[in-house]
Short mmCIF file of C-alpha atoms in Angstrom, two decimals:
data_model
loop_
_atom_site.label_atom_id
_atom_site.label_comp_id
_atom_site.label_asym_id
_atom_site.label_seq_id
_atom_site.Cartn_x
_atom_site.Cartn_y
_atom_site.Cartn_z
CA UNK P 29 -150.99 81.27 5.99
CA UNK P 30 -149.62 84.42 7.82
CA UNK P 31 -149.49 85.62 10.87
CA UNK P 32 -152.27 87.80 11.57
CA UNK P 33 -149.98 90.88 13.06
CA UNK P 34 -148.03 92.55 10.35
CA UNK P 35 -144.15 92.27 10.06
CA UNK P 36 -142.36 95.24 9.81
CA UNK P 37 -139.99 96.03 6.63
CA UNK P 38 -136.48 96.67 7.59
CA UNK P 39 -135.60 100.06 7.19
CA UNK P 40 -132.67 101.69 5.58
CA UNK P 41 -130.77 103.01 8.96
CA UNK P 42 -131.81 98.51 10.21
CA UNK P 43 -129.66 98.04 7.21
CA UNK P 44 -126.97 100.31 7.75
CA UNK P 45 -126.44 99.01 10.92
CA UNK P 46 -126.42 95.67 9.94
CA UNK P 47 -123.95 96.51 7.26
CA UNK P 48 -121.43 98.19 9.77
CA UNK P 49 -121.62 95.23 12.49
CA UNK P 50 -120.66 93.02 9.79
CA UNK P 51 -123.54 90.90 9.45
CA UNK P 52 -124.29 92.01 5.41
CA UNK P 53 -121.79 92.92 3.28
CA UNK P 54 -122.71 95.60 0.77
CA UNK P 55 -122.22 95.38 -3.57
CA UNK P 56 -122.15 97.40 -6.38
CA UNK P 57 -126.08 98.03 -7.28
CA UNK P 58 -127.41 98.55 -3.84
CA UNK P 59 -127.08 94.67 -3.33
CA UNK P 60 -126.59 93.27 -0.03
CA UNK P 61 -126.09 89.99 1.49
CA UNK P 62 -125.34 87.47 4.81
CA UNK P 63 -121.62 87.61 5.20
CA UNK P 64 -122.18 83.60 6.17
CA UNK P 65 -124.81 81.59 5.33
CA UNK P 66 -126.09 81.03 8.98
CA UNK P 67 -126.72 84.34 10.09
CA UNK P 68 -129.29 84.31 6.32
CA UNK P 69 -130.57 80.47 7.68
CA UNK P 70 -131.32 81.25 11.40
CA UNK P 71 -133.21 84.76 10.37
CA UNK P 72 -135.15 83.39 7.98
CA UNK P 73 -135.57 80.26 10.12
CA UNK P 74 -136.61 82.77 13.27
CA UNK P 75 -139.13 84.00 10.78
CA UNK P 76 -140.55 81.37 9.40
CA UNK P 77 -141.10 79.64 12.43
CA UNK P 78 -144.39 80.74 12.90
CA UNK P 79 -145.70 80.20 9.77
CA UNK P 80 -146.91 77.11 7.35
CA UNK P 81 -143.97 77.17 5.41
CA UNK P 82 -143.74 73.44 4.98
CA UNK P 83 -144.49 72.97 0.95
CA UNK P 84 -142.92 75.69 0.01
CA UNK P 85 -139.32 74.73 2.29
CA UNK P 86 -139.21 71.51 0.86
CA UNK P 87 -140.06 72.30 -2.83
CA UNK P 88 -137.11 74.54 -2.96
CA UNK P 89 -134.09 72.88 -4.24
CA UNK P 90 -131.51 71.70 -2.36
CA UNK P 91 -129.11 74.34 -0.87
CA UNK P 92 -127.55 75.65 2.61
CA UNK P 93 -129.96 78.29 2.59
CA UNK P 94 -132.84 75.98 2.92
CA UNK P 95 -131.24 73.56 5.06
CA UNK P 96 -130.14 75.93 7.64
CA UNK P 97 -133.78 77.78 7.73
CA UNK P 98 -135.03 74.59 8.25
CA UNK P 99 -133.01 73.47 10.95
CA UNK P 100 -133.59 77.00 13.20
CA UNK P 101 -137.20 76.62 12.16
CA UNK P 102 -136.90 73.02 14.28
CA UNK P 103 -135.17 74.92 16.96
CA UNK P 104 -137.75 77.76 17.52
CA UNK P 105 -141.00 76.19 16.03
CA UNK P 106 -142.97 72.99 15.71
CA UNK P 107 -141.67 71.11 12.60
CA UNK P 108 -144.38 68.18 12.80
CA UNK P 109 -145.37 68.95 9.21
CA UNK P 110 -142.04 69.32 7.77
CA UNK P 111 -140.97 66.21 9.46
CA UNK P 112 -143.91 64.10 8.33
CA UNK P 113 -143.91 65.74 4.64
CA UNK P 114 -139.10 64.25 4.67
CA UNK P 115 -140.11 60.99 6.38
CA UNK P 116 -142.00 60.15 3.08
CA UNK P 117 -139.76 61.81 0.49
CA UNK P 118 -137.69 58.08 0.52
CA UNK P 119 -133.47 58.49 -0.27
CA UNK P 120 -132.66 54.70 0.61
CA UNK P 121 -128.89 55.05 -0.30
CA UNK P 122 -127.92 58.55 0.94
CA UNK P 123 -130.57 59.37 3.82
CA UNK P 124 -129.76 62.73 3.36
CA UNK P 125 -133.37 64.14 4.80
CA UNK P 126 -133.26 61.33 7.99
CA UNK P 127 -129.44 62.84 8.60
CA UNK P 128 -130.82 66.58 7.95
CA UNK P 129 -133.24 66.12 10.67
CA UNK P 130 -131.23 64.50 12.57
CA UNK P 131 -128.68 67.23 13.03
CA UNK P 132 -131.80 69.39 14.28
CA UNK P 133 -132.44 67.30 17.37
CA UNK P 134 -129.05 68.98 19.31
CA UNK P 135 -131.01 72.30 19.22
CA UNK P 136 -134.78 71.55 19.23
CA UNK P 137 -136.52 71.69 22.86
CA UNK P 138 -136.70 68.17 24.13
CA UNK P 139 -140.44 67.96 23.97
CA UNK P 140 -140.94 68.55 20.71
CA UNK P 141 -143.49 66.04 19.28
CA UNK P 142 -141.63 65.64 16.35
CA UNK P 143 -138.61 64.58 18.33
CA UNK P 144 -139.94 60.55 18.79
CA UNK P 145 -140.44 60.17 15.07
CA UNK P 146 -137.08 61.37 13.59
CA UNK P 147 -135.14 59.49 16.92
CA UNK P 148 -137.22 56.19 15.78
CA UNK P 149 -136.48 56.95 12.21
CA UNK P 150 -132.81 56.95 12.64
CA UNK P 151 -132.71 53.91 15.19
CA UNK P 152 -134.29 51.92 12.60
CA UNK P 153 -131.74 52.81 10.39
CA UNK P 154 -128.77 52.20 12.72
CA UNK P 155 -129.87 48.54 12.74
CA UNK P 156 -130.25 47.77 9.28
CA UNK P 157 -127.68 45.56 7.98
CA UNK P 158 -128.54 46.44 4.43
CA UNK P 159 -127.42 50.18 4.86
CA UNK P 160 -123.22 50.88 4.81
CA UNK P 161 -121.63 51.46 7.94
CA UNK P 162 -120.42 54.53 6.65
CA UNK P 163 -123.91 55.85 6.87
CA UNK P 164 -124.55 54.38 10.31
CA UNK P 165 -121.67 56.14 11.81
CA UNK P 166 -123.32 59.58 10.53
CA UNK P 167 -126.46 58.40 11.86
CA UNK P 168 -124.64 57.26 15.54
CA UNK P 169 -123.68 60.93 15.57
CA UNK P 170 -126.85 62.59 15.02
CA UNK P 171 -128.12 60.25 17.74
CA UNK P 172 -125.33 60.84 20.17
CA UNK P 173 -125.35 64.29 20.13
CA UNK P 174 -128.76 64.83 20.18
CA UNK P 175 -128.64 64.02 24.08
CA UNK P 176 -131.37 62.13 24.52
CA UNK P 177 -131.69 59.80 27.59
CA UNK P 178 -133.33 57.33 25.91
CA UNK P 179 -130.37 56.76 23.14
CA UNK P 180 -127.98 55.67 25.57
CA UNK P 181 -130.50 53.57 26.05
CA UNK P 182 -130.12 52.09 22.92
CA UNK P 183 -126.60 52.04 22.69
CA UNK P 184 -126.52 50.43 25.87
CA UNK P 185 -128.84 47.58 24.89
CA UNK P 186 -126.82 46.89 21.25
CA UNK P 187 -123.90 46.69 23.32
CA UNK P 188 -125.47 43.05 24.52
CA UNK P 189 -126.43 42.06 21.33
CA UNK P 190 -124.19 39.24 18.97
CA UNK P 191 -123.61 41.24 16.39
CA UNK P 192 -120.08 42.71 15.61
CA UNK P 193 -121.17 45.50 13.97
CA UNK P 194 -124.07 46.83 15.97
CA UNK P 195 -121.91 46.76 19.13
CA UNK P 196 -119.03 48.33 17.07
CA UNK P 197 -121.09 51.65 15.91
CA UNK P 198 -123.12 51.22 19.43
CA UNK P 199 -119.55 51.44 21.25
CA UNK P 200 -118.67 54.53 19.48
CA UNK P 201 -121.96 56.08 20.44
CA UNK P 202 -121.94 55.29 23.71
CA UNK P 203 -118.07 57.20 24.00
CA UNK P 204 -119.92 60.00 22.08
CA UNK P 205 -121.92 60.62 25.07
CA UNK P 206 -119.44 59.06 27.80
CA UNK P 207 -122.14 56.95 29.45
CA UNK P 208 -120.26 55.80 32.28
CA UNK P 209 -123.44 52.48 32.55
CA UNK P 210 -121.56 51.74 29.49
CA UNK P 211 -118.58 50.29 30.98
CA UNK P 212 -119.47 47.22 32.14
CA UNK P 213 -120.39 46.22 28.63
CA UNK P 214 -117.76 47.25 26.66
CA UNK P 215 -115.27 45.90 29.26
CA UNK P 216 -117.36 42.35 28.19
CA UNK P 217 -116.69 43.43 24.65
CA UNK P 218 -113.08 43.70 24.69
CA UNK P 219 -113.08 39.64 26.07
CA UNK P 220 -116.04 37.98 24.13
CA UNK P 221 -115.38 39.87 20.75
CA UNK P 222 -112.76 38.98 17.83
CA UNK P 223 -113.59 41.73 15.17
CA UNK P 224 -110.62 44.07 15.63
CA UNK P 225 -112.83 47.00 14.45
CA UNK P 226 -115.17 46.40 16.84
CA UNK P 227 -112.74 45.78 19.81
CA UNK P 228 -110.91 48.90 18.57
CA UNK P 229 -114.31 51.05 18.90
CA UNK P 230 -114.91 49.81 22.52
CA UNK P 231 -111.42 50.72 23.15
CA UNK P 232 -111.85 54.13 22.34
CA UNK P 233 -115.22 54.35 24.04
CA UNK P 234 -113.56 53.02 26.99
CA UNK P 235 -110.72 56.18 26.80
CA UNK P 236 -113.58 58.77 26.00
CA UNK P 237 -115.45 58.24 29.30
CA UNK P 238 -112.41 57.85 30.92
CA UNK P 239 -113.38 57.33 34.20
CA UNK P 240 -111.40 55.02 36.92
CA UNK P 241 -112.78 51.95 35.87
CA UNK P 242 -113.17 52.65 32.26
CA UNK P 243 -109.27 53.48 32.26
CA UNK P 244 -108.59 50.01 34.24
CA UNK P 245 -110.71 47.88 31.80
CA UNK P 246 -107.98 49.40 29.01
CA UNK P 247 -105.10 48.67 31.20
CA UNK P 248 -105.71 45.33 31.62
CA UNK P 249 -106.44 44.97 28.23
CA UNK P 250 -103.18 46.29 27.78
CA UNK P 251 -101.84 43.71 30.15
CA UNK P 252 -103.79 40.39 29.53
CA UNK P 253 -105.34 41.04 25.94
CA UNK P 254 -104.11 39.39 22.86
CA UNK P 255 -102.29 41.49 20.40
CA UNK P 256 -105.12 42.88 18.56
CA UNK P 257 -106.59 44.24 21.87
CA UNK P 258 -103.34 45.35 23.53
CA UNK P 259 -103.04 47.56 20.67
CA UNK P 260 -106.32 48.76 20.26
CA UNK P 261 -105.75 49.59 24.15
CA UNK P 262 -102.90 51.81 23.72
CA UNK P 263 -103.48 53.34 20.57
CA UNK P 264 -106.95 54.47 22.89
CA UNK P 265 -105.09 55.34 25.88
CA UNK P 266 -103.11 58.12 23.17
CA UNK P 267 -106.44 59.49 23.26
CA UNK P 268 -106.33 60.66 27.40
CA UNK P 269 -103.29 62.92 28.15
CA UNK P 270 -103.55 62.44 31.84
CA UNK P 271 -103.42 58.62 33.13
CA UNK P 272 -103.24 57.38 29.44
CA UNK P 273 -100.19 58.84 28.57
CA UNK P 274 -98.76 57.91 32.19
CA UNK P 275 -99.90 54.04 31.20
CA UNK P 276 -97.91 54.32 28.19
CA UNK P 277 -94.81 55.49 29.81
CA UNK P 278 -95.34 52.64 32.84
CA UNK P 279 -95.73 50.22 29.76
CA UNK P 280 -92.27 50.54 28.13
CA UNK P 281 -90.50 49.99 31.67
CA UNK P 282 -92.13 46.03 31.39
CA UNK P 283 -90.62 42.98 30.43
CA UNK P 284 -93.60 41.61 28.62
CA UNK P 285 -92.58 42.26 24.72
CA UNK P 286 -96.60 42.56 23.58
CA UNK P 287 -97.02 45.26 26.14
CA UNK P 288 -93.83 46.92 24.93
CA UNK P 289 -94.94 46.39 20.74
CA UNK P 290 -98.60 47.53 21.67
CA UNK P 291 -97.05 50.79 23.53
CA UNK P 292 -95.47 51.86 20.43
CA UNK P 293 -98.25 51.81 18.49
CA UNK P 294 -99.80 54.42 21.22
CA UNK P 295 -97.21 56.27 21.51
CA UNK P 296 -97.00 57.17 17.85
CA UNK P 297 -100.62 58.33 17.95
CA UNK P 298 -99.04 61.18 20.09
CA UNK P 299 -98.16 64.13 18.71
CA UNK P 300 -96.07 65.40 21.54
CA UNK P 301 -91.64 65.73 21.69
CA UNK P 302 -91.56 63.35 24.39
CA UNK P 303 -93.20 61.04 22.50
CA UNK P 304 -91.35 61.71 19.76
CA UNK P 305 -87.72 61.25 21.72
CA UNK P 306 -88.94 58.12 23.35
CA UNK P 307 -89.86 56.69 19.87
CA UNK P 308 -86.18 57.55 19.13
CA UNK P 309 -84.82 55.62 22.68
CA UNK P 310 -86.87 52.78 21.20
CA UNK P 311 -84.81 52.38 17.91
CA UNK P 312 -81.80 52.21 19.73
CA UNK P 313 -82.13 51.18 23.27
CA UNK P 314 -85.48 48.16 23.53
CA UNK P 315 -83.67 44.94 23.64
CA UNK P 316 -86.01 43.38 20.85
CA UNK P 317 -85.38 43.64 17.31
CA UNK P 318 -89.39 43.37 17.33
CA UNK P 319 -89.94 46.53 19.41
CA UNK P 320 -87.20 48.11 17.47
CA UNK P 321 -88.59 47.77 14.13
CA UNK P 322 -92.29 49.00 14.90
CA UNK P 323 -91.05 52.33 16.62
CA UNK P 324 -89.24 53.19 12.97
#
């Protein structure tokens, strides 16, 4: 079904000017085309909008044409069908329609009504146990950056569950969005937890939102953690250039030989000359063969 006004045909001089501004590029045979594949996707996605395109979208094959029209389609249009129609096309080991839509939730209106089914969709995936991690983490992103309240939400309340790995992918999330309510619970984390992944993911959470307390919760891990966490801690506080990097520095000056060891580790993570010469001090100058021997 069409729209009942009639769409205009672009003319010669459109495509002349399009051709100049750099937007087609012109080929022997009077061919044209999109320099990039985006400017083709969010046209034809602008155009199809307001149309029932659905069937004939998802019977193409599978190509960055048709994913990007699909996507600006979601952004300027009501997707319901489409949605509905991927839901039940099933991909158990790739969810590669789930992650498709999910990409189009950063730039779809927030009251879309097709919004609550694809966010449900891929919160039901993040907490199956059956599916990879791998695949989690892509579907984390999509969730994080779609900027929904109600995710942080969710990362916030997998943050209190028992499970190592839903509080590992929910920790990255929730330094995705730097949800500062976060804190609290990944502080807990980085006491009650021994899986080094997961400790290391709260870690960097912790540096990502980066606030006052979020920076102290590292630098007492730093301080008081075993070794696993005092090096999750500064490899994390790499990550902030400001008070992270001034931690690091602080931390070499201290007698403590795990704060010293765990230090290193940060310090390598930095890709700056100081760090660099101060890796070199540490070769020569730390009083512990132990110190000496990581900074190589």
């Amino acid at each position: 079904d069409s729209k009942k006004e009639k769409v205009a045909a672009p003319t010669q001089n459109l495509l002349n000017k399009m051709a100049a501004s750099g937007l087609l590029s012109t080929h022997r045979g009077d061919y044209m085309r999109f320099t990039h594949a985006i400017f083709g996707g969010y046209l034809a996605g602008r155009g199809l909008s307001g149309y029932n395109t659905d069937k004939r979208l998802i019977e193409q094959p599978s190509w960055s044409g048709r994913s990007i029209a699909m996507h600006y389609v979601a952004a300027k249009g009501d997707a319901s069908q489409l949605v509905t129609a991927l839901l039940e096309m099933p991909d158990p080991i790739l969810e590669r329609n789930l992650l498709m839509m999910g990409k189009w939730l950063r730039d779809a209106p927030r009251k879309s009504p097709w919004r609550g089914k694809v966010l449900t969709s891929l919160a039901t995936t993040l907490q199956d146990d059956t599916i990879s991690l791998i695949l989690r983490g892509q579907v984390v992103s999509s969730l994080a950056r779609s900027g929904d309240p109600s995710v942080a939400a969710l990362f916030r309340q997998l943050l209190k569950t028992q499970s190592a790995y839903h509080i590992q992918l929910a920790a990255l999330g929730s330094g995705l969005m730097q949800d500062k309510k976060a804190t609290e619970s990944l502080t807990n984390t980085l006491v009650s937890m021994q899986n080094a992944y997961t400790l290391t993911a709260a870690c960097l959470a912790l540096s990502a939102i980066g606030t006052d307390p979020a920076l102290e919760a590292l630098a007492s891990a730093l301080l008081q953690g075993d070794e696993s966490v005092r090096r999750g801690a500064a490899e994390a506080l790499a990550n902030h250039a400001t008070e992270g990097w001034a931690m690091l520095r602080d931390g070499l000056e201290m007698d403590d030989i795990l704060v010293r060891r765990s230090v290193v580790y940060g310090l390598a993570r930095i890709k700056e000359d100081w760090a660099t010469q101060l890796l070199s001090q540490i070769q020569v100058e730390d009083k512990e063969w132990a110190v000496r021997d990581i900074a190589k």
